[in-house]
Amino acid sequence: MLAIFKREIQSFFTSPIGYLIIGLFLTLTGLFLWVFSGSFNILEYGFADLSHFFNLTPWVFLFLIPAITMRSFSEEKKLGTLELLYIKPIGLTNIVLGKFLGTFTLSVIALIPTLLYVYTISELGVVAGNLDSGIVIGSYFGVLFLVAAYTAIGIFTSTLSENQIIAFILGVALCFMFYYGFESMSTLFEGSTASFIKKLGIKTHFDGVSQGIVDTRSIVYFASITLFFVFLTTVQLKNATR
């Protein structure tokens, strides 16, 4: 697994891909938060908090993470190198986890420079440093859980086709379905049914964690989604070898 992880990280940073993804993430969030006029602009909002950043990040990653993961197995299948992975003394699960951790790490690296936003917001307040650190820390944990779920979904969709564009579209569609699809479907129902359907989606759990409420149920939910798609990826690869 460690060998696959290292290979993934090296492939990101020995080519423009890693730098492009990190730069694109920081550029998009920076423009929407500080430059473009609109609902995400912090300066127009008038309050020194990072809620807009954490509302924006799931939508940016919804496209960026499938863009990273689309090559994970699609490229291996297209180049015919997938069979070479099978003959290595590494289990399929370790191969999947290695690729998963590689993409997850790249996303975490992209998040690190955003700590500058925390410092900036802290200094912009009426009282410098008067920032609710609990909510900020909880929100970052929420983003990490979200990234893990998106990555697992993207890795899975990359096994469905050797065409990277198809893998990307499927990844975006599935991530959108889990993030906002259940939220939208819940509006068609009322009462406990609507509440149940809403809780099937990522957004409800992400919003809770982002408010500093680290509920055990939300942690179990994110872990279940991540492990479920890692499992599906392994099953899909096993079927491909038959």
PDB file of N, CA, C and O in Angstrom, residues 86-159:
ATOM      1  N   TYR A  86      -1.901  -6.191 -10.622  1.00  0.00           N
ATOM      2  CA  TYR A  86      -2.461  -7.430 -10.087  1.00  0.00           C
ATOM      3  C   TYR A  86      -1.368  -8.459  -9.750  1.00  0.00           C
ATOM      4  O   TYR A  86      -1.520  -9.252  -8.822  1.00  0.00           O
ATOM      5  N   ILE A  87      -0.283  -8.459 -10.545  1.00  0.00           N
ATOM      6  CA  ILE A  87       0.742  -9.485 -10.341  1.00  0.00           C
ATOM      7  C   ILE A  87       1.738  -9.094  -9.242  1.00  0.00           C
ATOM      8  O   ILE A  87       2.582  -9.890  -8.866  1.00  0.00           O
ATOM      9  N   LYS A  88       1.627  -7.859  -8.744  1.00  0.00           N
ATOM     10  CA  LYS A  88       2.492  -7.453  -7.643  1.00  0.00           C
ATOM     11  C   LYS A  88       2.003  -8.092  -6.339  1.00  0.00           C
ATOM     12  O   LYS A  88       0.818  -8.393  -6.196  1.00  0.00           O
ATOM     13  N   PRO A  89       2.941  -8.315  -5.392  1.00  0.00           N
ATOM     14  CA  PRO A  89       2.542  -8.952  -4.122  1.00  0.00           C
ATOM     15  C   PRO A  89       1.802  -7.989  -3.200  1.00  0.00           C
ATOM     16  O   PRO A  89       2.156  -7.796  -2.045  1.00  0.00           O
ATOM     17  N   ILE A  90       0.760  -7.367  -3.751  1.00  0.00           N
ATOM     18  CA  ILE A  90      -0.049  -6.416  -2.988  1.00  0.00           C
ATOM     19  C   ILE A  90      -1.510  -6.786  -3.207  1.00  0.00           C
ATOM     20  O   ILE A  90      -1.944  -6.983  -4.345  1.00  0.00           O
ATOM     21  N   GLY A  91      -2.265  -6.872  -2.146  1.00  0.00           N
ATOM     22  CA  GLY A  91      -3.684  -7.193  -2.273  1.00  0.00           C
ATOM     23  C   GLY A  91      -4.438  -6.062  -2.952  1.00  0.00           C
ATOM     24  O   GLY A  91      -3.999  -4.897  -2.945  1.00  0.00           O
ATOM     25  N   LEU A  92      -5.582  -6.391  -3.557  1.00  0.00           N
ATOM     26  CA  LEU A  92      -6.394  -5.386  -4.240  1.00  0.00           C
ATOM     27  C   LEU A  92      -6.828  -4.273  -3.289  1.00  0.00           C
ATOM     28  O   LEU A  92      -6.832  -3.094  -3.656  1.00  0.00           O
ATOM     29  N   THR A  93      -7.165  -4.650  -2.073  1.00  0.00           N
ATOM     30  CA  THR A  93      -7.598  -3.647  -1.096  1.00  0.00           C
ATOM     31  C   THR A  93      -6.478  -2.657  -0.810  1.00  0.00           C
ATOM     32  O   THR A  93      -6.708  -1.444  -0.711  1.00  0.00           O
ATOM     33  N   ASN A  94      -5.243  -3.148  -0.703  1.00  0.00           N
ATOM     34  CA  ASN A  94      -4.097  -2.268  -0.459  1.00  0.00           C
ATOM     35  C   ASN A  94      -3.825  -1.352  -1.652  1.00  0.00           C
ATOM     36  O   ASN A  94      -3.417  -0.201  -1.476  1.00  0.00           O
ATOM     37  N   ILE A  95      -4.066  -1.864  -2.856  1.00  0.00           N
ATOM     38  CA  ILE A  95      -3.906  -1.034  -4.061  1.00  0.00           C
ATOM     39  C   ILE A  95      -4.910   0.113  -4.026  1.00  0.00           C
ATOM     40  O   ILE A  95      -4.569   1.277  -4.265  1.00  0.00           O
ATOM     41  N   VAL A  96      -6.166  -0.225  -3.725  1.00  0.00           N
ATOM     42  CA  VAL A  96      -7.230   0.790  -3.671  1.00  0.00           C
ATOM     43  C   VAL A  96      -6.930   1.813  -2.567  1.00  0.00           C
ATOM     44  O   VAL A  96      -7.048   3.023  -2.784  1.00  0.00           O
ATOM     45  N   LEU A  97      -6.534   1.324  -1.391  1.00  0.00           N
ATOM     46  CA  LEU A  97      -6.233   2.234  -0.281  1.00  0.00           C
ATOM     47  C   LEU A  97      -5.043   3.131  -0.586  1.00  0.00           C
ATOM     48  O   LEU A  97      -5.021   4.308  -0.215  1.00  0.00           O
ATOM     49  N   GLY A  98      -4.049   2.592  -1.288  1.00  0.00           N
ATOM     50  CA  GLY A  98      -2.894   3.397  -1.668  1.00  0.00           C
ATOM     51  C   GLY A  98      -3.280   4.546  -2.580  1.00  0.00           C
ATOM     52  O   GLY A  98      -2.840   5.690  -2.387  1.00  0.00           O
ATOM     53  N   LYS A  99      -4.124   4.262  -3.562  1.00  0.00           N
ATOM     54  CA  LYS A  99      -4.590   5.306  -4.475  1.00  0.00           C
ATOM     55  C   LYS A  99      -5.521   6.285  -3.754  1.00  0.00           C
ATOM     56  O   LYS A  99      -5.474   7.494  -3.991  1.00  0.00           O
ATOM     57  N   PHE A 100      -6.352   5.751  -2.874  1.00  0.00           N
ATOM     58  CA  PHE A 100      -7.245   6.603  -2.087  1.00  0.00           C
ATOM     59  C   PHE A 100      -6.446   7.591  -1.236  1.00  0.00           C
ATOM     60  O   PHE A 100      -6.718   8.793  -1.234  1.00  0.00           O
ATOM     61  N   LEU A 101      -5.455   7.089  -0.521  1.00  0.00           N
ATOM     62  CA  LEU A 101      -4.659   7.939   0.361  1.00  0.00           C
ATOM     63  C   LEU A 101      -3.840   8.964  -0.418  1.00  0.00           C
ATOM     64  O   LEU A 101      -3.619  10.084   0.051  1.00  0.00           O
ATOM     65  N   GLY A 102      -3.405   8.594  -1.629  1.00  0.00           N
ATOM     66  CA  GLY A 102      -2.661   9.535  -2.460  1.00  0.00           C
ATOM     67  C   GLY A 102      -3.504  10.745  -2.827  1.00  0.00           C
ATOM     68  O   GLY A 102      -3.066  11.901  -2.676  1.00  0.00           O
ATOM     69  N   THR A 103      -4.726  10.492  -3.295  1.00  0.00           N
ATOM     70  CA  THR A 103      -5.636  11.585  -3.660  1.00  0.00           C
ATOM     71  C   THR A 103      -6.062  12.379  -2.435  1.00  0.00           C
ATOM     72  O   THR A 103      -6.121  13.610  -2.467  1.00  0.00           O
ATOM     73  N   PHE A 104      -6.350  11.682  -1.345  1.00  0.00           N
ATOM     74  CA  PHE A 104      -6.762  12.344  -0.110  1.00  0.00           C
ATOM     75  C   PHE A 104      -5.656  13.287   0.384  1.00  0.00           C
ATOM     76  O   PHE A 104      -5.924  14.426   0.788  1.00  0.00           O
ATOM     77  N   THR A 105      -4.418  12.829   0.321  1.00  0.00           N
ATOM     78  CA  THR A 105      -3.285  13.644   0.771  1.00  0.00           C
ATOM     79  C   THR A 105      -3.128  14.896  -0.081  1.00  0.00           C
ATOM     80  O   THR A 105      -2.848  15.982   0.437  1.00  0.00           O
ATOM     81  N   LEU A 106      -3.314  14.761  -1.398  1.00  0.00           N
ATOM     82  CA  LEU A 106      -3.215  15.926  -2.282  1.00  0.00           C
ATOM     83  C   LEU A 106      -4.266  16.967  -1.914  1.00  0.00           C
ATOM     84  O   LEU A 106      -3.977  18.171  -1.886  1.00  0.00           O
ATOM     85  N   SER A 107      -5.479  16.521  -1.600  1.00  0.00           N
ATOM     86  CA  SER A 107      -6.548  17.440  -1.215  1.00  0.00           C
ATOM     87  C   SER A 107      -6.225  18.129   0.110  1.00  0.00           C
ATOM     88  O   SER A 107      -6.502  19.319   0.283  1.00  0.00           O
ATOM     89  N   VAL A 108      -5.631  17.387   1.040  1.00  0.00           N
ATOM     90  CA  VAL A 108      -5.248  17.967   2.334  1.00  0.00           C
ATOM     91  C   VAL A 108      -4.163  19.025   2.134  1.00  0.00           C
ATOM     92  O   VAL A 108      -4.198  20.096   2.748  1.00  0.00           O
ATOM     93  N   ILE A 109      -3.218  18.743   1.249  1.00  0.00           N
ATOM     94  CA  ILE A 109      -2.159  19.716   0.942  1.00  0.00           C
ATOM     95  C   ILE A 109      -2.765  20.994   0.369  1.00  0.00           C
ATOM     96  O   ILE A 109      -2.323  22.109   0.681  1.00  0.00           O
ATOM     97  N   ALA A 110      -3.803  20.835  -0.461  1.00  0.00           N
ATOM     98  CA  ALA A 110      -4.476  22.006  -1.039  1.00  0.00           C
ATOM     99  C   ALA A 110      -5.162  22.837   0.035  1.00  0.00           C
ATOM    100  O   ALA A 110      -5.302  24.064  -0.112  1.00  0.00           O
ATOM    101  N   LEU A 111      -5.578  22.199   1.125  1.00  0.00           N
ATOM    102  CA  LEU A 111      -6.279  22.906   2.200  1.00  0.00           C
ATOM    103  C   LEU A 111      -5.334  23.688   3.112  1.00  0.00           C
ATOM    104  O   LEU A 111      -5.726  24.685   3.716  1.00  0.00           O
ATOM    105  N   ILE A 112      -4.102  23.247   3.211  1.00  0.00           N
ATOM    106  CA  ILE A 112      -3.166  23.857   4.162  1.00  0.00           C
ATOM    107  C   ILE A 112      -3.006  25.368   3.957  1.00  0.00           C
ATOM    108  O   ILE A 112      -3.077  26.132   4.931  1.00  0.00           O
ATOM    109  N   PRO A 113      -2.821  25.862   2.708  1.00  0.00           N
ATOM    110  CA  PRO A 113      -2.678  27.323   2.540  1.00  0.00           C
ATOM    111  C   PRO A 113      -3.910  28.118   2.961  1.00  0.00           C
ATOM    112  O   PRO A 113      -3.807  29.323   3.213  1.00  0.00           O
ATOM    113  N   THR A 114      -5.077  27.447   3.048  1.00  0.00           N
ATOM    114  CA  THR A 114      -6.295  28.184   3.427  1.00  0.00           C
ATOM    115  C   THR A 114      -6.277  28.583   4.903  1.00  0.00           C
ATOM    116  O   THR A 114      -7.147  29.343   5.340  1.00  0.00           O
ATOM    117  N   LEU A 115      -5.307  28.073   5.653  1.00  0.00           N
ATOM    118  CA  LEU A 115      -5.162  28.524   7.040  1.00  0.00           C
ATOM    119  C   LEU A 115      -4.852  30.020   7.081  1.00  0.00           C
ATOM    120  O   LEU A 115      -5.094  30.679   8.089  1.00  0.00           O
ATOM    121  N   LEU A 116      -4.345  30.540   5.964  1.00  0.00           N
ATOM    122  CA  LEU A 116      -4.123  31.979   5.855  1.00  0.00           C
ATOM    123  C   LEU A 116      -5.449  32.732   5.929  1.00  0.00           C
ATOM    124  O   LEU A 116      -5.510  33.846   6.463  1.00  0.00           O
ATOM    125  N   TYR A 117      -6.529  32.105   5.431  1.00  0.00           N
ATOM    126  CA  TYR A 117      -7.855  32.714   5.517  1.00  0.00           C
ATOM    127  C   TYR A 117      -8.267  32.854   6.989  1.00  0.00           C
ATOM    128  O   TYR A 117      -8.900  33.839   7.372  1.00  0.00           O
ATOM    129  N   VAL A 118      -7.924  31.831   7.789  1.00  0.00           N
ATOM    130  CA  VAL A 118      -8.267  31.863   9.209  1.00  0.00           C
ATOM    131  C   VAL A 118      -7.587  33.059   9.872  1.00  0.00           C
ATOM    132  O   VAL A 118      -8.216  33.815  10.630  1.00  0.00           O
ATOM    133  N   TYR A 119      -6.305  33.233   9.586  1.00  0.00           N
ATOM    134  CA  TYR A 119      -5.559  34.359  10.166  1.00  0.00           C
ATOM    135  C   TYR A 119      -6.136  35.697   9.708  1.00  0.00           C
ATOM    136  O   TYR A 119      -6.326  36.621  10.505  1.00  0.00           O
ATOM    137  N   THR A 120      -6.454  35.776   8.398  1.00  0.00           N
ATOM    138  CA  THR A 120      -6.991  37.023   7.844  1.00  0.00           C
ATOM    139  C   THR A 120      -8.322  37.393   8.486  1.00  0.00           C
ATOM    140  O   THR A 120      -8.538  38.543   8.888  1.00  0.00           O
ATOM    141  N   ILE A 121      -9.220  36.408   8.591  1.00  0.00           N
ATOM    142  CA  ILE A 121     -10.526  36.645   9.204  1.00  0.00           C
ATOM    143  C   ILE A 121     -10.364  37.042  10.665  1.00  0.00           C
ATOM    144  O   ILE A 121     -11.060  37.930  11.177  1.00  0.00           O
ATOM    145  N   SER A 122      -9.437  36.385  11.343  1.00  0.00           N
ATOM    146  CA  SER A 122      -9.188  36.701  12.750  1.00  0.00           C
ATOM    147  C   SER A 122      -8.759  38.152  12.925  1.00  0.00           C
ATOM    148  O   SER A 122      -9.175  38.830  13.864  1.00  0.00           O
ATOM    149  N   GLU A 123      -7.936  38.650  11.981  1.00  0.00           N
ATOM    150  CA  GLU A 123      -7.442  40.021  12.074  1.00  0.00           C
ATOM    151  C   GLU A 123      -8.479  41.048  11.614  1.00  0.00           C
ATOM    152  O   GLU A 123      -8.422  42.214  11.999  1.00  0.00           O
ATOM    153  N   LEU A 124      -9.445  40.604  10.790  1.00  0.00           N
ATOM    154  CA  LEU A 124     -10.457  41.530  10.270  1.00  0.00           C
ATOM    155  C   LEU A 124     -11.558  41.828  11.283  1.00  0.00           C
ATOM    156  O   LEU A 124     -12.337  42.768  11.102  1.00  0.00           O
ATOM    157  N   GLY A 125     -11.657  41.010  12.320  1.00  0.00           N
ATOM    158  CA  GLY A 125     -12.714  41.201  13.305  1.00  0.00           C
ATOM    159  C   GLY A 125     -12.575  42.523  14.045  1.00  0.00           C
ATOM    160  O   GLY A 125     -11.503  43.133  14.080  1.00  0.00           O
ATOM    161  N   VAL A 126     -13.687  42.976  14.627  1.00  0.00           N
ATOM    162  CA  VAL A 126     -13.670  44.212  15.423  1.00  0.00           C
ATOM    163  C   VAL A 126     -12.631  44.106  16.528  1.00  0.00           C
ATOM    164  O   VAL A 126     -11.888  45.042  16.814  1.00  0.00           O
ATOM    165  N   VAL A 127     -12.573  42.913  17.149  1.00  0.00           N
ATOM    166  CA  VAL A 127     -11.528  42.608  18.122  1.00  0.00           C
ATOM    167  C   VAL A 127     -10.622  41.555  17.488  1.00  0.00           C
ATOM    168  O   VAL A 127     -11.069  40.440  17.220  1.00  0.00           O
ATOM    169  N   ALA A 128      -9.376  41.916  17.215  1.00  0.00           N
ATOM    170  CA  ALA A 128      -8.448  40.996  16.552  1.00  0.00           C
ATOM    171  C   ALA A 128      -8.292  39.712  17.357  1.00  0.00           C
ATOM    172  O   ALA A 128      -8.122  39.740  18.575  1.00  0.00           O
ATOM    173  N   GLY A 129      -8.392  38.576  16.646  1.00  0.00           N
ATOM    174  CA  GLY A 129      -8.246  37.278  17.305  1.00  0.00           C
ATOM    175  C   GLY A 129      -9.534  36.740  17.889  1.00  0.00           C
ATOM    176  O   GLY A 129      -9.559  35.631  18.438  1.00  0.00           O
ATOM    177  N   ASN A 130     -10.634  37.506  17.759  1.00  0.00           N
ATOM    178  CA  ASN A 130     -11.918  37.072  18.315  1.00  0.00           C
ATOM    179  C   ASN A 130     -12.643  36.176  17.306  1.00  0.00           C
ATOM    180  O   ASN A 130     -13.629  36.565  16.693  1.00  0.00           O
ATOM    181  N   LEU A 131     -12.114  34.966  17.143  1.00  0.00           N
ATOM    182  CA  LEU A 131     -12.669  34.004  16.187  1.00  0.00           C
ATOM    183  C   LEU A 131     -12.977  32.719  16.935  1.00  0.00           C
ATOM    184  O   LEU A 131     -12.185  32.265  17.761  1.00  0.00           O
ATOM    185  N   ASP A 132     -14.154  32.157  16.675  1.00  0.00           N
ATOM    186  CA  ASP A 132     -14.565  30.930  17.357  1.00  0.00           C
ATOM    187  C   ASP A 132     -13.742  29.757  16.814  1.00  0.00           C
ATOM    188  O   ASP A 132     -14.053  29.198  15.762  1.00  0.00           O
ATOM    189  N   SER A 133     -12.673  29.425  17.527  1.00  0.00           N
ATOM    190  CA  SER A 133     -11.759  28.383  17.059  1.00  0.00           C
ATOM    191  C   SER A 133     -12.429  27.012  17.026  1.00  0.00           C
ATOM    192  O   SER A 133     -12.089  26.170  16.191  1.00  0.00           O
ATOM    193  N   GLY A 134     -13.404  26.778  17.909  1.00  0.00           N
ATOM    194  CA  GLY A 134     -14.103  25.493  17.931  1.00  0.00           C
ATOM    195  C   GLY A 134     -14.846  25.227  16.637  1.00  0.00           C
ATOM    196  O   GLY A 134     -14.776  24.122  16.081  1.00  0.00           O
ATOM    197  N   ILE A 135     -15.553  26.243  16.148  1.00  0.00           N
ATOM    198  CA  ILE A 135     -16.290  26.104  14.892  1.00  0.00           C
ATOM    199  C   ILE A 135     -15.328  25.926  13.725  1.00  0.00           C
ATOM    200  O   ILE A 135     -15.564  25.114  12.819  1.00  0.00           O
ATOM    201  N   VAL A 136     -14.222  26.673  13.728  1.00  0.00           N
ATOM    202  CA  VAL A 136     -13.236  26.574  12.643  1.00  0.00           C
ATOM    203  C   VAL A 136     -12.630  25.178  12.596  1.00  0.00           C
ATOM    204  O   VAL A 136     -12.545  24.557  11.528  1.00  0.00           O
ATOM    205  N   ILE A 137     -12.229  24.666  13.761  1.00  0.00           N
ATOM    206  CA  ILE A 137     -11.630  23.323  13.811  1.00  0.00           C
ATOM    207  C   ILE A 137     -12.653  22.270  13.383  1.00  0.00           C
ATOM    208  O   ILE A 137     -12.344  21.368  12.592  1.00  0.00           O
ATOM    209  N   GLY A 138     -13.890  22.400  13.884  1.00  0.00           N
ATOM    210  CA  GLY A 138     -14.945  21.462  13.495  1.00  0.00           C
ATOM    211  C   GLY A 138     -15.219  21.503  12.003  1.00  0.00           C
ATOM    212  O   GLY A 138     -15.424  20.463  11.369  1.00  0.00           O
ATOM    213  N   SER A 139     -15.171  22.703  11.434  1.00  0.00           N
ATOM    214  CA  SER A 139     -15.421  22.861  10.004  1.00  0.00           C
ATOM    215  C   SER A 139     -14.328  22.196   9.174  1.00  0.00           C
ATOM    216  O   SER A 139     -14.605  21.560   8.157  1.00  0.00           O
ATOM    217  N   TYR A 140     -13.082  22.346   9.612  1.00  0.00           N
ATOM    218  CA  TYR A 140     -11.981  21.683   8.891  1.00  0.00           C
ATOM    219  C   TYR A 140     -12.095  20.164   8.983  1.00  0.00           C
ATOM    220  O   TYR A 140     -11.819  19.453   8.008  1.00  0.00           O
ATOM    221  N   PHE A 141     -12.510  19.672  10.144  1.00  0.00           N
ATOM    222  CA  PHE A 141     -12.756  18.229  10.260  1.00  0.00           C
ATOM    223  C   PHE A 141     -13.868  17.808   9.304  1.00  0.00           C
ATOM    224  O   PHE A 141     -13.775  16.749   8.657  1.00  0.00           O
ATOM    225  N   GLY A 142     -14.908  18.635   9.209  1.00  0.00           N
ATOM    226  CA  GLY A 142     -15.995  18.344   8.280  1.00  0.00           C
ATOM    227  C   GLY A 142     -15.507  18.266   6.844  1.00  0.00           C
ATOM    228  O   GLY A 142     -15.915  17.377   6.080  1.00  0.00           O
ATOM    229  N   VAL A 143     -14.617  19.179   6.465  1.00  0.00           N
ATOM    230  CA  VAL A 143     -14.063  19.168   5.108  1.00  0.00           C
ATOM    231  C   VAL A 143     -13.241  17.906   4.874  1.00  0.00           C
ATOM    232  O   VAL A 143     -13.320  17.289   3.797  1.00  0.00           O
ATOM    233  N   LEU A 144     -12.464  17.485   5.875  1.00  0.00           N
ATOM    234  CA  LEU A 144     -11.666  16.265   5.726  1.00  0.00           C
ATOM    235  C   LEU A 144     -12.569  15.043   5.546  1.00  0.00           C
ATOM    236  O   LEU A 144     -12.280  14.166   4.715  1.00  0.00           O
ATOM    237  N   PHE A 145     -13.660  14.973   6.327  1.00  0.00           N
ATOM    238  CA  PHE A 145     -14.609  13.869   6.158  1.00  0.00           C
ATOM    239  C   PHE A 145     -15.220  13.901   4.757  1.00  0.00           C
ATOM    240  O   PHE A 145     -15.385  12.859   4.108  1.00  0.00           O
ATOM    241  N   LEU A 146     -15.568  15.103   4.310  1.00  0.00           N
ATOM    242  CA  LEU A 146     -16.169  15.282   2.985  1.00  0.00           C
ATOM    243  C   LEU A 146     -15.202  14.850   1.891  1.00  0.00           C
ATOM    244  O   LEU A 146     -15.582  14.141   0.943  1.00  0.00           O
ATOM    245  N   VAL A 147     -13.942  15.264   2.007  1.00  0.00           N
ATOM    246  CA  VAL A 147     -12.911  14.909   1.027  1.00  0.00           C
ATOM    247  C   VAL A 147     -12.738  13.395   0.967  1.00  0.00           C
ATOM    248  O   VAL A 147     -12.610  12.823  -0.127  1.00  0.00           O
ATOM    249  N   ALA A 148     -12.751  12.741   2.119  1.00  0.00           N
ATOM    250  CA  ALA A 148     -12.609  11.280   2.149  1.00  0.00           C
ATOM    251  C   ALA A 148     -13.756  10.607   1.391  1.00  0.00           C
ATOM    252  O   ALA A 148     -13.537   9.677   0.606  1.00  0.00           O
ATOM    253  N   ALA A 149     -14.984  11.093   1.614  1.00  0.00           N
ATOM    254  CA  ALA A 149     -16.149  10.513   0.927  1.00  0.00           C
ATOM    255  C   ALA A 149     -16.074  10.762  -0.578  1.00  0.00           C
ATOM    256  O   ALA A 149     -16.288   9.835  -1.381  1.00  0.00           O
ATOM    257  N   TYR A 150     -15.783  11.992  -0.978  1.00  0.00           N
ATOM    258  CA  TYR A 150     -15.657  12.316  -2.400  1.00  0.00           C
ATOM    259  C   TYR A 150     -14.569  11.473  -3.067  1.00  0.00           C
ATOM    260  O   TYR A 150     -14.728  11.000  -4.199  1.00  0.00           O
ATOM    261  N   THR A 151     -13.442  11.314  -2.372  1.00  0.00           N
ATOM    262  CA  THR A 151     -12.318  10.563  -2.937  1.00  0.00           C
ATOM    263  C   THR A 151     -12.698   9.107  -3.156  1.00  0.00           C
ATOM    264  O   THR A 151     -12.397   8.533  -4.208  1.00  0.00           O
ATOM    265  N   ALA A 152     -13.360   8.509  -2.169  1.00  0.00           N
ATOM    266  CA  ALA A 152     -13.782   7.114  -2.308  1.00  0.00           C
ATOM    267  C   ALA A 152     -14.755   6.947  -3.472  1.00  0.00           C
ATOM    268  O   ALA A 152     -14.663   5.982  -4.242  1.00  0.00           O
ATOM    269  N   ILE A 153     -15.681   7.897  -3.619  1.00  0.00           N
ATOM    270  CA  ILE A 153     -16.638   7.854  -4.733  1.00  0.00           C
ATOM    271  C   ILE A 153     -15.910   8.000  -6.065  1.00  0.00           C
ATOM    272  O   ILE A 153     -16.173   7.271  -7.022  1.00  0.00           O
ATOM    273  N   GLY A 154     -14.972   8.942  -6.128  1.00  0.00           N
ATOM    274  CA  GLY A 154     -14.228   9.178  -7.366  1.00  0.00           C
ATOM    275  C   GLY A 154     -13.365   7.998  -7.762  1.00  0.00           C
ATOM    276  O   GLY A 154     -13.268   7.649  -8.950  1.00  0.00           O
ATOM    277  N   ILE A 155     -12.719   7.363  -6.775  1.00  0.00           N
ATOM    278  CA  ILE A 155     -11.906   6.179  -7.049  1.00  0.00           C
ATOM    279  C   ILE A 155     -12.780   5.064  -7.628  1.00  0.00           C
ATOM    280  O   ILE A 155     -12.405   4.374  -8.579  1.00  0.00           O
ATOM    281  N   PHE A 156     -13.978   4.914  -7.059  1.00  0.00           N
ATOM    282  CA  PHE A 156     -14.894   3.872  -7.548  1.00  0.00           C
ATOM    283  C   PHE A 156     -15.301   4.133  -8.997  1.00  0.00           C
ATOM    284  O   PHE A 156     -15.248   3.230  -9.835  1.00  0.00           O
ATOM    285  N   THR A 157     -15.713   5.368  -9.308  1.00  0.00           N
ATOM    286  CA  THR A 157     -16.174   5.654 -10.674  1.00  0.00           C
ATOM    287  C   THR A 157     -15.044   5.530 -11.695  1.00  0.00           C
ATOM    288  O   THR A 157     -15.313   5.290 -12.878  1.00  0.00           O
ATOM    289  N   SER A 158     -13.797   5.655 -11.241  1.00  0.00           N
ATOM    290  CA  SER A 158     -12.676   5.513 -12.174  1.00  0.00           C
ATOM    291  C   SER A 158     -12.494   4.063 -12.625  1.00  0.00           C
ATOM    292  O   SER A 158     -11.797   3.800 -13.610  1.00  0.00           O
ATOM    293  N   THR A 159     -13.112   3.115 -11.898  1.00  0.00           N
ATOM    294  CA  THR A 159     -13.022   1.704 -12.299  1.00  0.00           C
ATOM    295  C   THR A 159     -14.094   1.324 -13.309  1.00  0.00           C
ATOM    296  O   THR A 159     -14.051   0.228 -13.868  1.00  0.00           O
TER     297      THR A 159
END
